[in-house]
JSON list of C-alpha atoms in Angstrom, two decimals:
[
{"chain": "A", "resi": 1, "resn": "UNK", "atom": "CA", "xyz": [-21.19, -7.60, -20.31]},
{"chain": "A", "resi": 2, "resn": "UNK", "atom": "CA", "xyz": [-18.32, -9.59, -21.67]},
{"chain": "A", "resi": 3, "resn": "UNK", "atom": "CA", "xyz": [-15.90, -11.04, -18.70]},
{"chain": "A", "resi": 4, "resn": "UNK", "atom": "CA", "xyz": [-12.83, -8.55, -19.29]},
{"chain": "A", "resi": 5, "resn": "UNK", "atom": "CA", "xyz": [-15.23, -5.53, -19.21]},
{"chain": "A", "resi": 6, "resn": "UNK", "atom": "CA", "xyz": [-16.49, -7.17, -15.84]},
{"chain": "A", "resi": 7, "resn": "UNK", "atom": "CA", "xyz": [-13.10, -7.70, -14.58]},
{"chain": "A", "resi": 8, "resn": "UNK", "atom": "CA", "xyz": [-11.86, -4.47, -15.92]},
{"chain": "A", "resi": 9, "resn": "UNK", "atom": "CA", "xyz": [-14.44, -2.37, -13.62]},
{"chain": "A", "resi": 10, "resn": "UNK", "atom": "CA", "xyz": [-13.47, -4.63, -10.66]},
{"chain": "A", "resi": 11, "resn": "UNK", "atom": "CA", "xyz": [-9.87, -3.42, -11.54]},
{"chain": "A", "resi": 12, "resn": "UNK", "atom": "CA", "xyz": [-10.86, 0.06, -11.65]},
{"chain": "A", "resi": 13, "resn": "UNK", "atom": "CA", "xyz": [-12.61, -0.20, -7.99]},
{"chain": "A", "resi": 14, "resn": "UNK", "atom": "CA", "xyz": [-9.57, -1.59, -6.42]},
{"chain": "A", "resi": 15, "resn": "UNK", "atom": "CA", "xyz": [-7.04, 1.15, -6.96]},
{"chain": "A", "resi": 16, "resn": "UNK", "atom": "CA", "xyz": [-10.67, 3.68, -6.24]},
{"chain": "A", "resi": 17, "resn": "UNK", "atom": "CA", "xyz": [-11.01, 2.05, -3.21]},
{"chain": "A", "resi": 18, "resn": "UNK", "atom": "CA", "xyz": [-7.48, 3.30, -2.06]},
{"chain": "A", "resi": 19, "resn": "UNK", "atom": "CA", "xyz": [-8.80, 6.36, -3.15]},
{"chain": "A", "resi": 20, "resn": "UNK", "atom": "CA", "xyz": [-5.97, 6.39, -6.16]},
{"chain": "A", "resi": 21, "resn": "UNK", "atom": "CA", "xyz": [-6.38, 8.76, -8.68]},
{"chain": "A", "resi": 22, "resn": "UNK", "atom": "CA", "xyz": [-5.00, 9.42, -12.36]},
{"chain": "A", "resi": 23, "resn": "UNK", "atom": "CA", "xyz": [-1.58, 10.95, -12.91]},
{"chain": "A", "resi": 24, "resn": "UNK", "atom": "CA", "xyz": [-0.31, 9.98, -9.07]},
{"chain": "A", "resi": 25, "resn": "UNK", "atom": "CA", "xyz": [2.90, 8.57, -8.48]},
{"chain": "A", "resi": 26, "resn": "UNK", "atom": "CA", "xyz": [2.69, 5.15, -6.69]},
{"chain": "A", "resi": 27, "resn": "UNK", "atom": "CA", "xyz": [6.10, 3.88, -5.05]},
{"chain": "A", "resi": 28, "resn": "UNK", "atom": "CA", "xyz": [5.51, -0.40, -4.35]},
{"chain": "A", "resi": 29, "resn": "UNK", "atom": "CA", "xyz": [7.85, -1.41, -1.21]},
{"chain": "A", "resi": 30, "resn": "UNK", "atom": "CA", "xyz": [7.60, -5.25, -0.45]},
{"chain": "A", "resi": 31, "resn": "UNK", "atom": "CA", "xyz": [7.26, -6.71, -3.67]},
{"chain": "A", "resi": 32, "resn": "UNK", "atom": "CA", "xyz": [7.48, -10.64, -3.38]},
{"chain": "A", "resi": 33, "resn": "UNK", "atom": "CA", "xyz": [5.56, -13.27, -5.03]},
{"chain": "A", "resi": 34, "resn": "UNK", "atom": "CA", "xyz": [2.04, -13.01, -2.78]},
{"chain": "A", "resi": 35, "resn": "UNK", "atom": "CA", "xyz": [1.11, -9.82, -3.90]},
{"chain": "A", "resi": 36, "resn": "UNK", "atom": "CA", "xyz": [-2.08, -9.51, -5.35]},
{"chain": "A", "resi": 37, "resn": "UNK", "atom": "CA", "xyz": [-1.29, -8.56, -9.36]},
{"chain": "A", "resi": 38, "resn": "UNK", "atom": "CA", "xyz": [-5.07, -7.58, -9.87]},
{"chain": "A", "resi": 39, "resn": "UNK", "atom": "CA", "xyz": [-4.63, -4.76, -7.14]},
{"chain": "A", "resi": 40, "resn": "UNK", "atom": "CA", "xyz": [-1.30, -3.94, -8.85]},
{"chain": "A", "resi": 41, "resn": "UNK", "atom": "CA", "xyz": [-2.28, -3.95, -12.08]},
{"chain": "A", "resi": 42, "resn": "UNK", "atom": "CA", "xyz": [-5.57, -2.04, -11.11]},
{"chain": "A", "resi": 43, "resn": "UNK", "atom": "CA", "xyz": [-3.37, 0.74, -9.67]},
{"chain": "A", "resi": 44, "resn": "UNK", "atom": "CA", "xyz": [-1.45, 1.44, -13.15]},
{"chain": "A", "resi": 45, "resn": "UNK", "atom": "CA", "xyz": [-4.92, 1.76, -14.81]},
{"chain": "A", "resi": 46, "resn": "UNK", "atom": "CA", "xyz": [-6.16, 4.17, -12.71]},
{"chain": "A", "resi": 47, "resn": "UNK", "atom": "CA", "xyz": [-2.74, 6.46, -11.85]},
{"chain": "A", "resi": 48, "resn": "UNK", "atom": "CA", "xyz": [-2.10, 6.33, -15.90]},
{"chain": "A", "resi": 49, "resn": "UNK", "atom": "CA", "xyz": [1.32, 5.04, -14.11]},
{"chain": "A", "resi": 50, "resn": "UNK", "atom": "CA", "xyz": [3.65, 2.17, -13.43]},
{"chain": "A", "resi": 51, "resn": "UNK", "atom": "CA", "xyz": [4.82, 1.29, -10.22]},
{"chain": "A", "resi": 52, "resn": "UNK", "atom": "CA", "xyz": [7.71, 2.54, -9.30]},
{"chain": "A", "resi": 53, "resn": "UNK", "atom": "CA", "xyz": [10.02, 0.40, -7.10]},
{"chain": "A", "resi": 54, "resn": "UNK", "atom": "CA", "xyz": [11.92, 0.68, -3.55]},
{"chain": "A", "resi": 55, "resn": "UNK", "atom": "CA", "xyz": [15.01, 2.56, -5.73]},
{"chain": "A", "resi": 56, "resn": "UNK", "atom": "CA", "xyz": [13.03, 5.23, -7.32]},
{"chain": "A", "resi": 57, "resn": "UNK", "atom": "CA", "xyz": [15.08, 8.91, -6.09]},
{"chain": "A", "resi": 58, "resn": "UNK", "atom": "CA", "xyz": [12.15, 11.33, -6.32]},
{"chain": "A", "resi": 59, "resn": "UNK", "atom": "CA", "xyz": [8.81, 12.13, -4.39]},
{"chain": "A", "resi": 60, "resn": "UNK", "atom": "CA", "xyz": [5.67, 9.94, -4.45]},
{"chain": "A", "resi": 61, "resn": "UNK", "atom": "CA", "xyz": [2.55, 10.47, -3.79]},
{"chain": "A", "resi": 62, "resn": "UNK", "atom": "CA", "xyz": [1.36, 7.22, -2.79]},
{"chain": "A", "resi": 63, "resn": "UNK", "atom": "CA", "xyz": [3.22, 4.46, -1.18]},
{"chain": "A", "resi": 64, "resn": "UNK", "atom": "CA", "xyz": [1.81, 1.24, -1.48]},
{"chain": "A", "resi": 65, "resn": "UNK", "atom": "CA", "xyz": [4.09, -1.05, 1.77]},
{"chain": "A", "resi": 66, "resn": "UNK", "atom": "CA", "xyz": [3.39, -5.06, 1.28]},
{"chain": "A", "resi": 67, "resn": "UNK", "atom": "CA", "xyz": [4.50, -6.06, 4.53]},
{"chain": "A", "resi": 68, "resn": "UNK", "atom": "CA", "xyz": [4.14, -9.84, 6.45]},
{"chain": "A", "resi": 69, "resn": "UNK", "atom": "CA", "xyz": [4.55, -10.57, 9.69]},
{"chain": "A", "resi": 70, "resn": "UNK", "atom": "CA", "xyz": [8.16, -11.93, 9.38]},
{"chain": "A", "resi": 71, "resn": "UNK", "atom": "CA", "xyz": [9.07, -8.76, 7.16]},
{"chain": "A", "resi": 72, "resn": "UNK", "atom": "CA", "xyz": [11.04, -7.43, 10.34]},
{"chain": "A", "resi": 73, "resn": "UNK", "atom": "CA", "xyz": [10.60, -3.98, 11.95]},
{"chain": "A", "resi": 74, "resn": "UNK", "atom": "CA", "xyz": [7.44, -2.41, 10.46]},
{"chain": "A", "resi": 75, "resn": "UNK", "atom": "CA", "xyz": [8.25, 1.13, 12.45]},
{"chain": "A", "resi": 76, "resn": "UNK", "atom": "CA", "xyz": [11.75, 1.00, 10.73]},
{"chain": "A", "resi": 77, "resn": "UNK", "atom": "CA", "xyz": [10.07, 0.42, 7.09]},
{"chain": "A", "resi": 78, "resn": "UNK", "atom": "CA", "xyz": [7.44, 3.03, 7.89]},
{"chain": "A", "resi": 79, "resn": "UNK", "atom": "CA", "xyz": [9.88, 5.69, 8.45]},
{"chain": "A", "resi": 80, "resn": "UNK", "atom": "CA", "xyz": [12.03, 4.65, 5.69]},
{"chain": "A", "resi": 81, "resn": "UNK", "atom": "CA", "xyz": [8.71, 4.82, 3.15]},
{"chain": "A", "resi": 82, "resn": "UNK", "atom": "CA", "xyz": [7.34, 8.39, 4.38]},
{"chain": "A", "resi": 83, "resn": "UNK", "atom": "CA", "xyz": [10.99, 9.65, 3.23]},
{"chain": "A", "resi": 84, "resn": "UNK", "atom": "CA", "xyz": [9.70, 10.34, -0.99]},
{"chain": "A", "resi": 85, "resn": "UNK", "atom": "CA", "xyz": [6.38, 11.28, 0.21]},
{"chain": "A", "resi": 86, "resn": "UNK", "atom": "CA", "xyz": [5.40, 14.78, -1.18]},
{"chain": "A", "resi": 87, "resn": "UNK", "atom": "CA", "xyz": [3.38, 16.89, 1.34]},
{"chain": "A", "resi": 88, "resn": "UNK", "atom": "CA", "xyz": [-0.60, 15.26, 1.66]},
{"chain": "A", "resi": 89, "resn": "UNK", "atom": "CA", "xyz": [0.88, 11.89, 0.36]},
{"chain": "A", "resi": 90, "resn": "UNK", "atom": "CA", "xyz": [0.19, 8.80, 2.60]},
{"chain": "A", "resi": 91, "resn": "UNK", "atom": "CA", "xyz": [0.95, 5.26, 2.77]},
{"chain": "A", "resi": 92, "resn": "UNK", "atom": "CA", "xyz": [-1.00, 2.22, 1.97]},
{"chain": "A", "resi": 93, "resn": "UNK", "atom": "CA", "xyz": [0.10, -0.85, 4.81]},
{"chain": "A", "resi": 94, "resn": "UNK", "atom": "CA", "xyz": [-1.33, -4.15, 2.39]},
{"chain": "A", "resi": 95, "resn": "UNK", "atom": "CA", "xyz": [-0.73, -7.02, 4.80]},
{"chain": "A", "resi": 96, "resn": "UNK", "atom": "CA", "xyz": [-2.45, -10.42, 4.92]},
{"chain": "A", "resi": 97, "resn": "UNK", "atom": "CA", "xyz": [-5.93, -10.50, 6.04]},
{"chain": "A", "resi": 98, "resn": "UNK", "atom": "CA", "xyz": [-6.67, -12.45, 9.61]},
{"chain": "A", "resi": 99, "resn": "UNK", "atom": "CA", "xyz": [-5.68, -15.92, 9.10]},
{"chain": "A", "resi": 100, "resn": "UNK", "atom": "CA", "xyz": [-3.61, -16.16, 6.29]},
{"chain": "A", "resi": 101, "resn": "UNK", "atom": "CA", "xyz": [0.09, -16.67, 6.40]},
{"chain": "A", "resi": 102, "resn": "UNK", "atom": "CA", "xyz": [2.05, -13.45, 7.13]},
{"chain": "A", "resi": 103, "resn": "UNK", "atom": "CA", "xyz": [-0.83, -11.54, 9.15]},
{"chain": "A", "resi": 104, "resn": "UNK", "atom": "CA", "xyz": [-0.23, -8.72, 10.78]},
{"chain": "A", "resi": 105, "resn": "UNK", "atom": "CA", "xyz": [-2.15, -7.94, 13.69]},
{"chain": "A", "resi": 106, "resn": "UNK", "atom": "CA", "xyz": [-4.34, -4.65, 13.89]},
{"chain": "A", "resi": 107, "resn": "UNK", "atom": "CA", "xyz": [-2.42, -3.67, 17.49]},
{"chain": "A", "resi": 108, "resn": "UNK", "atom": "CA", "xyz": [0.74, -4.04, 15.92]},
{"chain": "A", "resi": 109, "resn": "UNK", "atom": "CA", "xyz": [0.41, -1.86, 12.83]},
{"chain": "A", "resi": 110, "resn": "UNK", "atom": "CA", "xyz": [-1.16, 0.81, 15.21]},
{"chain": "A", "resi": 111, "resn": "UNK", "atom": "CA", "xyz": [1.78, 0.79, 17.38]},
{"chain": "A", "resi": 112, "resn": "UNK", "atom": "CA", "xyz": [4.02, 1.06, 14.60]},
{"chain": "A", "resi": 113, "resn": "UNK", "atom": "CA", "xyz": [2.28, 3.77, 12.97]},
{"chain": "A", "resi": 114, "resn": "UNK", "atom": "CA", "xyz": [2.06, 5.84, 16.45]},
{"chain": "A", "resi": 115, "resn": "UNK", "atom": "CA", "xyz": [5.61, 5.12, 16.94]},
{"chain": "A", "resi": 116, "resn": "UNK", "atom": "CA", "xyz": [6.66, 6.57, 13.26]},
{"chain": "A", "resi": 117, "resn": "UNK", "atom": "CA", "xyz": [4.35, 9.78, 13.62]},
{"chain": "A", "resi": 118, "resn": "UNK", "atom": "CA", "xyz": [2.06, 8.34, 11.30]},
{"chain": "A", "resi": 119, "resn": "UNK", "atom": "CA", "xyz": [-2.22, 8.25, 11.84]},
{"chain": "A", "resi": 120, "resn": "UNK", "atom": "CA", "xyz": [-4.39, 5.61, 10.98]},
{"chain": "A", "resi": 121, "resn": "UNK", "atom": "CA", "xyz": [-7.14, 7.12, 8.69]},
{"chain": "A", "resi": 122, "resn": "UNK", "atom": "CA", "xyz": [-8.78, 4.05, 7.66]},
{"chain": "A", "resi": 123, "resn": "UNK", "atom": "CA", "xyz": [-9.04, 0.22, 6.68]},
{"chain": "A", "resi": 124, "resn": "UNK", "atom": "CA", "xyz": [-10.24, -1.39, 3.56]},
{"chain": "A", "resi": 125, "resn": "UNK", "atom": "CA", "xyz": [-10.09, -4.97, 1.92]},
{"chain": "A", "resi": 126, "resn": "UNK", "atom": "CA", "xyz": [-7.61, -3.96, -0.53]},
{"chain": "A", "resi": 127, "resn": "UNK", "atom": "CA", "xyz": [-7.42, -7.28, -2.41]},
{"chain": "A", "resi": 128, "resn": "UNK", "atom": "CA", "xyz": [-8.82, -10.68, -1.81]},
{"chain": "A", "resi": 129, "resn": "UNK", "atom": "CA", "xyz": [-6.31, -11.84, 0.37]},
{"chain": "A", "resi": 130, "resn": "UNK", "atom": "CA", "xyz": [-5.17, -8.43, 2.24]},
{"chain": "A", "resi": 131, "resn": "UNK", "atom": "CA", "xyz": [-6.19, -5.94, 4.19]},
{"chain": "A", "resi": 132, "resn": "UNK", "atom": "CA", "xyz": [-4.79, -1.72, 3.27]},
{"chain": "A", "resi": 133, "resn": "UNK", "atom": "CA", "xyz": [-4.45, 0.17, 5.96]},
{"chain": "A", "resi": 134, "resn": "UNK", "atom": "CA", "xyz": [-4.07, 4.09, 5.21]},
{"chain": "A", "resi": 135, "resn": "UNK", "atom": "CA", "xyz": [-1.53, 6.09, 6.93]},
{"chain": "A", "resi": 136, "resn": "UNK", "atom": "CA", "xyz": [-0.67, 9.70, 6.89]},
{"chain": "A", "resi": 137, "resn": "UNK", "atom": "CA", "xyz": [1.55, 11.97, 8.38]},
{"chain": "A", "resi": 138, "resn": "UNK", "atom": "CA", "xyz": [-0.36, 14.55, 10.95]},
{"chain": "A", "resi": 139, "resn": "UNK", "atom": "CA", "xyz": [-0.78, 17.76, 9.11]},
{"chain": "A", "resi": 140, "resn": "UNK", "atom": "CA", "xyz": [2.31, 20.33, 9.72]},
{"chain": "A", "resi": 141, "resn": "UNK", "atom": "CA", "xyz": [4.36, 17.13, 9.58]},
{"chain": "A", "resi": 142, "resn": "UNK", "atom": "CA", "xyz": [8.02, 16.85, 7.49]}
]
């Protein structure tokens, strides 16, 4: 197996692990230079899609949230990102994983999440240096 066909199944199990799937919509909130482009790029592969950024005016089905410690008020960017969601769409919280700059601690995120209406499904390693966390509106939510 040549080394892009190796790298481009690893790409493909990235976005799978979020559980992404072809023709989504995927709005990226957080963008700044430590984002993992592997994980991004693996994303458009699999959703046929590009990203579409914090401006985009219509529904999602995905959001994918980089967010850092110093970001500033995690429930206020939570409630802000499950605005496009369509009904059954969720958010993916990508934030550093334990001791790297920028780490979010578990507590904190749960809190948040609680706080916004919002229930912690599950937790993957999302990329090599951070850590998804999925989040979804209870059911008869919006």
């Amino acid at each position: 197996m040549s080394a892009t066909a190796g790298q481009a199944q690893s790409e493909r199990s990235l976005a799978e692990r979020l559980g992404l799937k072809a023709g989504q919509v995927v709005q990226e909130i957080g963008f700044d230079d430590d984002v993992d482009e592997e994980l991004r790029g693996s994303v458009e592969v699999v959703t046929g899609n590009e990203l579409v950024d914090e401006d985009y005016e219509d529904v999602v089905d995905v959001v994918l949230l980089w967010w850092r410690e110093e970001d500033g008020d995690l429930f206020d960017e939570l409630t802000n990102a499950m605005v496009p969601l369509t009904g059954g769409g969720h958010i993916w919280l990508l934030s550093p994983k334990a001791g790297r700059d920028g780490h979010v601690e578990p507590s904190d995120i749960g809190e948040a999440a609680q706080t916004a209406g919002l229930a912690q499904t599950s937790s993957v390693s999302a990329a090599k240096e951070w850590s998804g966390t999925r989040l979804v509106a209870p059911k008869g939510h919006k």
